[in-house]
Amino acid sequence: MSYREQLLTKFKDRTAIIGVIGLGYVGLPLAVETAKAGYKVIGIEVDLNKIKHVNAGENYIGDVDDAELAELTKAGKLRATSDFMELKAADVVAITVPTPLNKTGDPDMSFILDALEMMTDAIHAGMLVTLESTTYPGTTNEVVVPKLTSRGFKIGEDIFASFSPERVDPGNPHFHTQNTPKVVGGATLNCCDISVAFYETVIAKIIRVNSATAAEMVKLYENTFRAINIGLVNELAIMCNVLNVDVWEIVNAAATKPFGFMPFFPGPGLGGHCIPIDPSYLAWKLRSHNYRARFIELATEINSHMPDFVVDRIMDLMNKEHKALNGTKILLLGMSYKRDIDDVRESPSLDLLVQLRKKGAIVDYYDPYVPVIRDPLNEAIQIKSVELTAENIAKFDLVLISTDHKVIDYRLIADNAKLIFDSRNAMEKFPKGNARVVKL
Ligand code: SAJ
């Protein structure tokens, strides 16, 4: 029986053993769904804390159901370890590790390379390795396949490789790992057949593409589409300010077009671990082919400029109040990179905090999801979120709305703030209070 037939049989009767490297917001939900599909799952993690929690059935990822995780670990269907050699028993290994940018803004492939390195001695004939981490087109063929064939195995016959991008949207109430369509591309057609056969037993809908490179490109296109459209609407905000037109009115009216339009909204900048980063992986790869991805460059320039634009607008505002920004007391509302989550990675609020303080403003922040942050200017210092009370709000010269969490009491702010700079149009829904509101 060929390795292909062996694997297809093991998927059919769920006797395949599945390894998942990286038990973060992508890997843990995938490990849980795979175990729920009937497989025995070995989670590989370098963070001993995560290993302890998983093996104790204690969940730490919002999108995972606490009881399900507890039940699966209790039943021995899912366990975590730091020992990569346990992957010797695995028929499938999914790699779900981070792919950030390094200090020079280039792809940081160290997590993928470390995972491949650590699993080298566990690689065996008949194994499928499927990479899920967002990466530049060509990674599977140029990095993963050579690692797998370095021991003499023939790709597509003895060993199999695929790329299937993660599409996890943390906190999304409707879409989670099992019901989000999954794109799959293989290093060879046989690799794709086998990878599709595996994912079909775990995830509701599989979208097969012709190659691993195509699958890598799909993911980058999805998020580059967002980054560029956010860049466009941010430039629209700048243009509307020049023309003294309300950008929010423009976007909301344009959004009434029932076809051929998709609204994006301006804001103080582009945060998160996907949208600001994924397009740079694509641009970086194209540069190695002497091609400049100009839309990506321009969107990156505009999006990263938005905190400066907000600070300039605030300086003009205080100027009109005959008040220097230096010494102005500012309450920064919202520290996370987008509403209703606690993630501050690449958050524009951090840029605003740094820039305003550099100009001498006295800045505190309030964020119900982020009780404390490390001072971006001195990581040894912690900055705590202040209490949102009428008395506290009244102490500030300006309230800067940077992240529009739904749970914030905007009525309290409208009634007690003197001046509000609203970079998210959060106050739109509230009848005017005592405070003067200026919008992005
Ligand atoms: N943003 C705007 N204006 C917009 C939309 C977003 O300024 O109209 C800002 C946000 O405030 C944030 C940044 O852009 O700072 C990114 O926001 P996002 O809504 O794209 O959220 P992310 O970073 O969590 O993106 C994830 C992505 N999921 C995956 O890559 C699997 C993305 O593909 C999803 O479309 C997105 O979630 C989503 O729709 O929530």
mmCIF file of C-alpha atoms in Angstrom, residues 36-413:
data_model
loop_
_atom_site.group_PDB
_atom_site.id
_atom_site.type_symbol
_atom_site.label_atom_id
_atom_site.label_comp_id
_atom_site.label_asym_id
_atom_site.label_seq_id
_atom_site.Cartn_x
_atom_site.Cartn_y
_atom_site.Cartn_z
ATOM 1 C CA LYS A 36 -13.125 16.780 17.994
ATOM 2 C CA ALA A 37 -12.994 15.202 14.517
ATOM 3 C CA GLY A 38 -11.770 12.013 16.234
ATOM 4 C CA TYR A 39 -7.994 12.174 15.882
ATOM 5 C CA LYS A 40 -5.373 11.845 18.600
ATOM 6 C CA VAL A 41 -3.581 15.203 18.665
ATOM 7 C CA ILE A 42 -0.118 16.052 19.964
ATOM 8 C CA GLY A 43 0.281 19.756 20.568
ATOM 9 C CA ILE A 44 3.888 20.975 20.443
ATOM 10 C CA GLU A 45 4.604 24.160 22.387
ATOM 11 C CA VAL A 46 7.765 25.900 23.602
ATOM 12 C CA ASP A 47 5.811 27.835 26.269
ATOM 13 C CA LEU A 48 5.721 25.516 29.311
ATOM 14 C CA ASN A 49 2.844 27.529 30.752
ATOM 15 C CA LYS A 50 0.654 26.776 27.750
ATOM 16 C CA ILE A 51 1.600 23.081 28.005
ATOM 17 C CA LYS A 52 0.601 23.031 31.662
ATOM 18 C CA HIS A 53 -2.741 24.701 30.944
ATOM 19 C CA VAL A 54 -3.606 22.435 28.007
ATOM 20 C CA ASN A 55 -2.765 19.233 29.899
ATOM 21 C CA ALA A 56 -4.805 20.461 32.862
ATOM 22 C CA GLY A 57 -7.694 21.125 30.471
ATOM 23 C CA GLU A 58 -7.452 24.854 31.199
ATOM 24 C CA ASN A 59 -8.294 27.015 28.184
ATOM 25 C CA TYR A 60 -6.471 30.290 27.430
ATOM 26 C CA ILE A 61 -7.829 31.137 23.954
ATOM 27 C CA GLY A 62 -11.140 33.035 23.700
ATOM 28 C CA ASP A 63 -12.276 31.199 20.559
ATOM 29 C CA VAL A 64 -11.884 27.769 22.226
ATOM 30 C CA ASP A 65 -14.691 26.312 24.352
ATOM 31 C CA ASP A 66 -13.413 25.676 27.908
ATOM 32 C CA ALA A 67 -15.502 22.518 28.425
ATOM 33 C CA GLU A 68 -14.516 21.033 25.067
ATOM 34 C CA LEU A 69 -10.819 21.466 25.772
ATOM 35 C CA ALA A 70 -11.195 19.947 29.241
ATOM 36 C CA GLU A 71 -13.123 16.984 27.853
ATOM 37 C CA LEU A 72 -10.644 16.314 25.031
ATOM 38 C CA THR A 73 -7.603 16.410 27.296
ATOM 39 C CA LYS A 74 -9.372 14.251 29.896
ATOM 40 C CA ALA A 75 -10.194 11.692 27.187
ATOM 41 C CA GLY A 76 -6.540 11.661 26.105
ATOM 42 C CA LYS A 77 -7.457 12.984 22.623
ATOM 43 C CA LEU A 78 -5.311 16.077 23.020
ATOM 44 C CA ARG A 79 -2.152 16.678 24.943
ATOM 45 C CA ALA A 80 0.705 19.142 24.804
ATOM 46 C CA THR A 81 4.448 18.653 25.066
ATOM 47 C CA SER A 82 7.676 20.507 24.323
ATOM 48 C CA ASP A 83 9.274 17.329 22.967
ATOM 49 C CA PHE A 84 9.399 17.592 19.166
ATOM 50 C CA MET A 85 10.542 13.967 19.008
ATOM 51 C CA GLU A 86 7.003 12.916 19.858
ATOM 52 C CA LEU A 87 6.174 13.924 16.282
ATOM 53 C CA LYS A 88 7.825 10.672 15.220
ATOM 54 C CA ALA A 89 4.406 9.133 15.852
ATOM 55 C CA ALA A 90 2.606 11.817 13.831
ATOM 56 C CA ASP A 91 1.187 11.211 10.362
ATOM 57 C CA VAL A 92 0.317 14.908 9.877
ATOM 58 C CA VAL A 93 2.135 17.931 11.315
ATOM 59 C CA ALA A 94 0.489 21.363 11.077
ATOM 60 C CA ILE A 95 2.800 24.331 11.664
ATOM 61 C CA THR A 96 1.027 27.324 13.206
ATOM 62 C CA VAL A 97 3.826 29.544 14.501
ATOM 63 C CA PRO A 98 4.151 33.374 14.309
ATOM 64 C CA THR A 99 5.545 35.111 11.227
ATOM 65 C CA PRO A 100 6.266 38.688 12.358
ATOM 66 C CA LEU A 101 8.513 41.304 10.775
ATOM 67 C CA ASN A 102 12.002 41.931 12.094
ATOM 68 C CA LYS A 103 13.422 45.335 13.083
ATOM 69 C CA THR A 104 14.252 46.177 9.436
ATOM 70 C CA GLY A 105 10.673 45.408 8.362
ATOM 71 C CA ASP A 106 11.654 42.174 6.591
ATOM 72 C CA PRO A 107 10.006 38.770 7.180
ATOM 73 C CA ASP A 108 11.134 37.076 10.388
ATOM 74 C CA MET A 109 11.130 33.394 9.370
ATOM 75 C CA SER A 110 12.884 32.275 12.561
ATOM 76 C CA PHE A 111 9.792 30.630 14.087
ATOM 77 C CA ILE A 112 9.150 28.513 10.964
ATOM 78 C CA LEU A 113 12.852 27.640 10.622
ATOM 79 C CA ASP A 114 13.121 26.726 14.309
ATOM 80 C CA ALA A 115 10.030 24.501 14.092
ATOM 81 C CA LEU A 116 11.418 22.692 11.038
ATOM 82 C CA GLU A 117 14.810 22.350 12.706
ATOM 83 C CA MET A 118 13.389 20.976 15.932
ATOM 84 C CA MET A 119 11.241 18.425 14.076
ATOM 85 C CA THR A 120 14.033 17.236 11.730
ATOM 86 C CA ASP A 121 14.699 13.958 13.515
ATOM 87 C CA ALA A 122 10.988 13.209 13.767
ATOM 88 C CA ILE A 123 10.401 13.501 10.007
ATOM 89 C CA HIS A 124 9.572 10.103 8.523
ATOM 90 C CA ALA A 125 8.266 8.635 5.281
ATOM 91 C CA GLY A 126 4.496 8.877 4.974
ATOM 92 C CA MET A 127 4.267 12.219 6.808
ATOM 93 C CA LEU A 128 2.246 15.242 5.654
ATOM 94 C CA VAL A 129 3.554 18.632 6.808
ATOM 95 C CA THR A 130 1.068 21.459 6.319
ATOM 96 C CA LEU A 131 2.197 25.061 6.949
ATOM 97 C CA GLU A 132 -0.518 27.496 8.097
ATOM 98 C CA SER A 133 1.521 30.524 9.145
ATOM 99 C CA THR A 134 1.106 33.514 6.835
ATOM 100 C CA THR A 135 4.277 33.805 4.767
ATOM 101 C CA TYR A 136 5.706 34.939 1.436
ATOM 102 C CA PRO A 137 4.768 33.037 -1.746
ATOM 103 C CA GLY A 138 7.297 30.241 -2.295
ATOM 104 C CA THR A 139 7.987 29.402 1.376
ATOM 105 C CA THR A 140 6.522 25.877 1.180
ATOM 106 C CA ASN A 141 8.444 24.977 -1.966
ATOM 107 C CA GLU A 142 11.660 26.814 -1.057
ATOM 108 C CA VAL A 143 11.897 26.215 2.700
ATOM 109 C CA VAL A 144 9.613 23.365 3.824
ATOM 110 C CA VAL A 145 10.078 20.903 0.930
ATOM 111 C CA PRO A 146 13.908 20.973 0.970
ATOM 112 C CA LYS A 147 13.804 20.234 4.694
ATOM 113 C CA LEU A 148 11.544 17.216 4.137
ATOM 114 C CA THR A 149 13.474 15.823 1.163
ATOM 115 C CA SER A 150 16.896 16.405 2.755
ATOM 116 C CA ARG A 151 16.705 12.862 4.126
ATOM 117 C CA GLY A 152 16.250 11.367 0.643
ATOM 118 C CA PHE A 153 12.438 11.221 0.698
ATOM 119 C CA LYS A 154 10.685 12.046 -2.565
ATOM 120 C CA ILE A 155 8.111 14.837 -2.297
ATOM 121 C CA GLY A 156 4.662 13.680 -3.351
ATOM 122 C CA GLU A 157 5.548 10.011 -2.979
ATOM 123 C CA ASP A 158 7.300 9.342 0.354
ATOM 124 C CA ILE A 159 6.565 12.658 2.015
ATOM 125 C CA PHE A 160 3.966 15.381 1.508
ATOM 126 C CA ALA A 161 3.830 19.156 1.986
ATOM 127 C CA SER A 162 1.023 21.700 1.692
ATOM 128 C CA PHE A 163 0.121 25.272 2.583
ATOM 129 C CA SER A 164 -3.247 26.121 4.085
ATOM 130 C CA PRO A 165 -3.540 29.694 5.369
ATOM 131 C CA GLU A 166 -5.026 30.335 8.807
ATOM 132 C CA ARG A 167 -8.141 32.497 8.650
ATOM 133 C CA VAL A 168 -8.727 32.893 12.371
ATOM 134 C CA ASP A 169 -10.477 36.110 13.294
ATOM 135 C CA PRO A 170 -10.179 36.258 17.103
ATOM 136 C CA GLY A 171 -13.466 37.095 18.770
ATOM 137 C CA ASN A 172 -15.547 36.772 15.593
ATOM 138 C CA PRO A 173 -18.978 35.626 16.826
ATOM 139 C CA HIS A 174 -19.943 33.947 13.547
ATOM 140 C CA PHE A 175 -16.807 32.431 12.015
ATOM 141 C CA HIS A 176 -14.410 30.071 13.752
ATOM 142 C CA THR A 177 -11.897 27.429 12.654
ATOM 143 C CA GLN A 178 -14.413 24.723 11.712
ATOM 144 C CA ASN A 179 -16.828 26.848 9.659
ATOM 145 C CA THR A 180 -14.414 29.188 7.863
ATOM 146 C CA PRO A 181 -13.657 27.942 4.327
ATOM 147 C CA LYS A 182 -10.107 26.581 4.211
ATOM 148 C CA VAL A 183 -7.835 27.135 1.204
ATOM 149 C CA VAL A 184 -5.406 24.261 0.530
ATOM 150 C CA GLY A 185 -2.530 24.048 -1.958
ATOM 151 C CA GLY A 186 0.063 21.258 -2.266
ATOM 152 C CA ALA A 187 3.731 21.069 -3.226
ATOM 153 C CA THR A 188 2.519 18.438 -5.733
ATOM 154 C CA LEU A 189 -0.951 17.296 -6.838
ATOM 155 C CA ASN A 190 -0.578 14.203 -4.666
ATOM 156 C CA CYS A 191 0.357 16.425 -1.693
ATOM 157 C CA CYS A 192 -2.756 18.490 -2.334
ATOM 158 C CA ASP A 193 -5.018 15.420 -2.576
ATOM 159 C CA ILE A 194 -3.723 14.154 0.758
ATOM 160 C CA SER A 195 -3.900 17.515 2.502
ATOM 161 C CA VAL A 196 -7.440 18.149 1.222
ATOM 162 C CA ALA A 197 -8.425 14.663 2.413
ATOM 163 C CA PHE A 198 -7.132 15.485 5.889
ATOM 164 C CA TYR A 199 -8.661 18.961 6.210
ATOM 165 C CA GLU A 200 -12.010 17.688 4.859
ATOM 166 C CA THR A 201 -12.343 15.528 7.965
ATOM 167 C CA VAL A 202 -11.851 18.556 10.240
ATOM 168 C CA ILE A 203 -13.214 21.653 8.485
ATOM 169 C CA ALA A 204 -16.602 22.125 6.821
ATOM 170 C CA LYS A 205 -15.506 23.629 3.490
ATOM 171 C CA ILE A 206 -12.220 23.141 1.638
ATOM 172 C CA ILE A 207 -11.118 25.366 -1.257
ATOM 173 C CA ARG A 208 -8.499 23.566 -3.348
ATOM 174 C CA VAL A 209 -5.977 25.666 -5.318
ATOM 175 C CA ASN A 210 -3.354 24.476 -7.784
ATOM 176 C CA SER A 211 -0.207 24.925 -5.714
ATOM 177 C CA ALA A 212 1.185 25.795 -2.306
ATOM 178 C CA THR A 213 2.394 29.092 -3.785
ATOM 179 C CA ALA A 214 -1.143 29.906 -4.910
ATOM 180 C CA ALA A 215 -2.434 29.222 -1.376
ATOM 181 C CA GLU A 216 0.286 31.463 0.110
ATOM 182 C CA MET A 217 -0.679 34.185 -2.373
ATOM 183 C CA VAL A 218 -4.409 33.926 -1.556
ATOM 184 C CA LYS A 219 -3.775 34.719 2.084
ATOM 185 C CA LEU A 220 -1.525 37.682 1.347
ATOM 186 C CA TYR A 221 -4.041 39.042 -1.174
ATOM 187 C CA GLU A 222 -6.864 38.818 1.401
ATOM 188 C CA ASN A 223 -5.023 40.942 3.924
ATOM 189 C CA THR A 224 -3.321 43.246 1.412
ATOM 190 C CA PHE A 225 -6.814 44.018 0.111
ATOM 191 C CA ARG A 226 -7.718 45.250 3.601
ATOM 192 C CA ALA A 227 -4.520 47.198 4.206
ATOM 193 C CA ILE A 228 -4.801 49.049 0.888
ATOM 194 C CA ASN A 229 -8.476 49.868 1.344
ATOM 195 C CA ILE A 230 -7.823 51.103 4.856
ATOM 196 C CA GLY A 231 -4.992 53.202 3.416
ATOM 197 C CA LEU A 232 -7.371 54.609 0.806
ATOM 198 C CA VAL A 233 -9.999 55.608 3.358
ATOM 199 C CA ASN A 234 -7.325 57.088 5.626
ATOM 200 C CA GLU A 235 -6.101 59.223 2.740
ATOM 201 C CA LEU A 236 -9.743 60.153 2.115
ATOM 202 C CA ALA A 237 -9.848 61.383 5.734
ATOM 203 C CA ILE A 238 -6.793 63.554 5.089
ATOM 204 C CA MET A 239 -8.314 64.900 1.857
ATOM 205 C CA CYS A 240 -11.648 65.601 3.571
ATOM 206 C CA ASN A 241 -9.824 67.545 6.265
ATOM 207 C CA VAL A 242 -8.160 69.673 3.569
ATOM 208 C CA LEU A 243 -11.541 70.298 1.946
ATOM 209 C CA ASN A 244 -13.310 70.689 5.306
ATOM 210 C CA VAL A 245 -15.736 67.862 4.527
ATOM 211 C CA ASP A 246 -16.901 65.206 7.022
ATOM 212 C CA VAL A 247 -15.207 61.958 5.940
ATOM 213 C CA TRP A 248 -17.632 59.884 8.038
ATOM 214 C CA GLU A 249 -20.594 61.351 6.186
ATOM 215 C CA ILE A 250 -18.883 60.584 2.870
ATOM 216 C CA VAL A 251 -18.119 56.945 3.758
ATOM 217 C CA ASN A 252 -21.527 56.258 5.300
ATOM 218 C CA ALA A 253 -23.298 57.736 2.287
ATOM 219 C CA ALA A 254 -21.085 55.805 -0.146
ATOM 220 C CA ALA A 255 -21.856 52.636 1.823
ATOM 221 C CA THR A 256 -25.515 52.967 0.819
ATOM 222 C CA LYS A 257 -24.487 51.825 -2.671
ATOM 223 C CA PRO A 258 -25.936 48.301 -2.682
ATOM 224 C CA PHE A 259 -23.410 46.905 -5.165
ATOM 225 C CA GLY A 260 -19.779 47.355 -6.100
ATOM 226 C CA PHE A 261 -18.757 48.979 -2.836
ATOM 227 C CA MET A 262 -17.419 47.769 0.526
ATOM 228 C CA PRO A 263 -17.019 50.348 3.319
ATOM 229 C CA PHE A 264 -13.815 50.757 5.252
ATOM 230 C CA PHE A 265 -13.479 53.415 7.938
ATOM 231 C CA PRO A 266 -10.662 55.831 8.728
ATOM 232 C CA GLY A 267 -8.875 55.626 12.040
ATOM 233 C CA PRO A 268 -5.721 56.570 13.943
ATOM 234 C CA GLY A 269 -3.614 53.954 12.149
ATOM 235 C CA LEU A 270 -3.242 50.261 11.349
ATOM 236 C CA GLY A 271 -2.703 47.792 14.185
ATOM 237 C CA GLY A 272 -2.666 44.059 14.756
ATOM 238 C CA HIS A 273 -0.417 41.169 13.872
ATOM 239 C CA CYS A 274 -1.868 40.544 10.398
ATOM 240 C CA ILE A 275 -2.882 43.570 8.364
ATOM 241 C CA PRO A 276 0.164 45.789 8.929
ATOM 242 C CA ILE A 277 2.488 42.824 8.430
ATOM 243 C CA ASP A 278 1.172 40.460 5.748
ATOM 244 C CA PRO A 279 1.462 42.899 2.808
ATOM 245 C CA SER A 280 5.124 43.452 3.693
ATOM 246 C CA TYR A 281 5.767 39.724 3.157
ATOM 247 C CA LEU A 282 4.390 40.067 -0.365
ATOM 248 C CA ALA A 283 6.284 43.289 -1.135
ATOM 249 C CA TRP A 284 9.484 41.769 0.228
ATOM 250 C CA LYS A 285 9.201 38.713 -2.051
ATOM 251 C CA LEU A 286 8.458 40.847 -5.113
ATOM 252 C CA ARG A 287 11.505 43.030 -4.395
ATOM 253 C CA SER A 288 13.658 39.920 -4.775
ATOM 254 C CA HIS A 289 12.177 39.735 -8.282
ATOM 255 C CA ASN A 290 12.964 43.411 -8.917
ATOM 256 C CA TYR A 291 9.329 44.403 -8.742
ATOM 257 C CA ARG A 292 8.072 47.252 -6.481
ATOM 258 C CA ALA A 293 4.603 46.613 -5.016
ATOM 259 C CA ARG A 294 3.690 50.300 -5.146
ATOM 260 C CA PHE A 295 0.134 50.021 -3.796
ATOM 261 C CA ILE A 296 1.476 48.211 -0.720
ATOM 262 C CA GLU A 297 4.237 50.785 -0.231
ATOM 263 C CA LEU A 298 1.807 53.691 -0.528
ATOM 264 C CA ALA A 299 -0.808 52.119 1.795
ATOM 265 C CA THR A 300 1.909 51.348 4.345
ATOM 266 C CA GLU A 301 3.142 54.957 4.174
ATOM 267 C CA ILE A 302 -0.342 56.426 4.631
ATOM 268 C CA ASN A 303 -1.436 54.004 7.363
ATOM 269 C CA SER A 304 1.765 54.461 9.363
ATOM 270 C CA HIS A 305 1.395 58.254 8.991
ATOM 271 C CA MET A 306 -2.067 58.348 10.600
ATOM 272 C CA PRO A 307 -0.825 58.766 14.206
ATOM 273 C CA ASP A 308 1.159 61.833 13.013
ATOM 274 C CA PHE A 309 -1.977 63.167 11.330
ATOM 275 C CA VAL A 310 -3.966 62.750 14.566
ATOM 276 C CA VAL A 311 -1.255 64.491 16.622
ATOM 277 C CA ASP A 312 -1.125 67.368 14.110
ATOM 278 C CA ARG A 313 -4.894 67.734 14.305
ATOM 279 C CA ILE A 314 -4.733 67.812 18.118
ATOM 280 C CA MET A 315 -1.942 70.400 18.045
ATOM 281 C CA ASP A 316 -4.078 72.631 15.790
ATOM 282 C CA LEU A 317 -7.047 72.097 18.087
ATOM 283 C CA MET A 318 -5.149 73.090 21.245
ATOM 284 C CA ASN A 319 -3.651 76.019 19.364
ATOM 285 C CA LYS A 320 -7.131 77.316 18.687
ATOM 286 C CA GLU A 321 -7.766 77.022 22.435
ATOM 287 C CA HIS A 322 -4.575 79.114 22.969
ATOM 288 C CA LYS A 323 -3.075 76.126 24.726
ATOM 289 C CA ALA A 324 0.273 74.536 23.895
ATOM 290 C CA LEU A 325 0.227 70.765 23.578
ATOM 291 C CA ASN A 326 3.087 70.863 26.073
ATOM 292 C CA GLY A 327 1.433 70.467 29.469
ATOM 293 C CA THR A 328 -1.973 69.558 28.053
ATOM 294 C CA LYS A 329 -3.636 66.727 29.999
ATOM 295 C CA ILE A 330 -4.942 64.086 27.588
ATOM 296 C CA LEU A 331 -6.998 60.971 28.305
ATOM 297 C CA LEU A 332 -6.278 58.395 25.591
ATOM 298 C CA LEU A 333 -9.379 56.229 25.248
ATOM 299 C CA GLY A 334 -8.607 52.702 24.065
ATOM 300 C CA MET A 335 -5.191 51.035 23.923
ATOM 301 C CA SER A 336 -5.908 47.836 21.897
ATOM 302 C CA TYR A 337 -5.522 47.864 18.108
ATOM 303 C CA LYS A 338 -9.218 47.452 17.421
ATOM 304 C CA ARG A 339 -12.470 47.511 19.343
ATOM 305 C CA ASP A 340 -13.628 44.887 21.843
ATOM 306 C CA ILE A 341 -10.345 42.961 22.124
ATOM 307 C CA ASP A 342 -7.352 43.155 24.476
ATOM 308 C CA ASP A 343 -4.527 42.871 21.898
ATOM 309 C CA VAL A 344 -2.194 45.897 21.764
ATOM 310 C CA ARG A 345 0.221 44.552 19.143
ATOM 311 C CA GLU A 346 1.124 47.328 16.657
ATOM 312 C CA SER A 347 -1.689 49.387 18.160
ATOM 313 C CA PRO A 348 -1.766 53.002 16.851
ATOM 314 C CA SER A 349 -2.707 54.005 20.412
ATOM 315 C CA LEU A 350 0.857 53.168 21.456
ATOM 316 C CA ASP A 351 2.200 55.491 18.739
ATOM 317 C CA LEU A 352 -0.162 58.225 19.884
ATOM 318 C CA LEU A 353 0.927 57.793 23.511
ATOM 319 C CA VAL A 354 4.602 58.082 22.553
ATOM 320 C CA GLN A 355 4.197 61.012 20.159
ATOM 321 C CA LEU A 356 1.959 63.066 22.452
ATOM 322 C CA ARG A 357 4.260 62.540 25.427
ATOM 323 C CA LYS A 358 7.281 63.471 23.308
ATOM 324 C CA LYS A 359 5.562 66.791 22.673
ATOM 325 C CA GLY A 360 5.134 67.320 26.392
ATOM 326 C CA ALA A 361 1.510 66.309 26.780
ATOM 327 C CA ILE A 362 0.579 64.568 30.030
ATOM 328 C CA VAL A 363 -1.159 61.417 28.799
ATOM 329 C CA ASP A 364 -3.134 58.811 30.747
ATOM 330 C CA TYR A 365 -5.146 56.031 29.154
ATOM 331 C CA TYR A 366 -8.335 54.138 29.821
ATOM 332 C CA ASP A 367 -9.071 50.744 28.276
ATOM 333 C CA PRO A 368 -11.463 48.253 29.924
ATOM 334 C CA TYR A 369 -9.703 45.378 28.136
ATOM 335 C CA VAL A 370 -6.134 46.497 28.816
ATOM 336 C CA PRO A 371 -5.613 47.153 32.548
ATOM 337 C CA VAL A 372 -1.874 47.696 32.230
ATOM 338 C CA ILE A 373 0.774 48.174 29.534
ATOM 339 C CA ARG A 374 4.535 48.351 29.497
ATOM 340 C CA ASP A 375 5.667 51.918 28.875
ATOM 341 C CA PRO A 376 6.648 51.914 25.162
ATOM 342 C CA LEU A 377 9.424 54.372 26.020
ATOM 343 C CA ASN A 378 10.726 52.309 28.932
ATOM 344 C CA GLU A 379 9.624 48.690 29.051
ATOM 345 C CA ALA A 380 10.675 48.421 32.702
ATOM 346 C CA ILE A 381 7.861 50.785 33.675
ATOM 347 C CA GLN A 382 4.201 49.817 33.732
ATOM 348 C CA ILE A 383 1.382 52.233 32.960
ATOM 349 C CA LYS A 384 -2.027 51.427 34.405
ATOM 350 C CA SER A 385 -5.397 52.234 32.872
ATOM 351 C CA VAL A 386 -7.129 54.997 34.891
ATOM 352 C CA GLU A 387 -10.680 54.692 36.206
ATOM 353 C CA LEU A 388 -13.349 56.132 33.914
ATOM 354 C CA THR A 389 -15.276 58.340 36.330
ATOM 355 C CA ALA A 390 -16.977 61.706 35.826
ATOM 356 C CA GLU A 391 -14.446 63.285 38.179
ATOM 357 C CA ASN A 392 -11.456 61.821 36.351
ATOM 358 C CA ILE A 393 -12.746 62.721 32.893
ATOM 359 C CA ALA A 394 -13.264 66.334 33.964
ATOM 360 C CA LYS A 395 -9.576 66.589 34.938
ATOM 361 C CA PHE A 396 -8.404 66.271 31.307
ATOM 362 C CA ASP A 397 -8.116 69.067 28.741
ATOM 363 C CA LEU A 398 -8.838 66.591 25.946
ATOM 364 C CA VAL A 399 -10.220 63.063 25.574
ATOM 365 C CA LEU A 400 -8.736 61.319 22.503
ATOM 366 C CA ILE A 401 -10.892 58.399 21.330
ATOM 367 C CA SER A 402 -8.469 55.976 19.671
ATOM 368 C CA THR A 403 -10.218 52.589 20.071
ATOM 369 C CA ASP A 404 -14.010 52.570 20.132
ATOM 370 C CA HIS A 405 -14.788 49.671 22.471
ATOM 371 C CA LYS A 406 -18.531 49.098 22.624
ATOM 372 C CA VAL A 407 -18.543 48.830 26.438
ATOM 373 C CA ILE A 408 -17.191 52.344 27.034
ATOM 374 C CA ASP A 409 -19.732 54.769 28.595
ATOM 375 C CA TYR A 410 -19.650 57.477 25.906
ATOM 376 C CA ARG A 411 -22.542 59.283 27.560
ATOM 377 C CA LEU A 412 -20.394 59.811 30.666
ATOM 378 C CA ILE A 413 -17.615 61.163 28.467
#
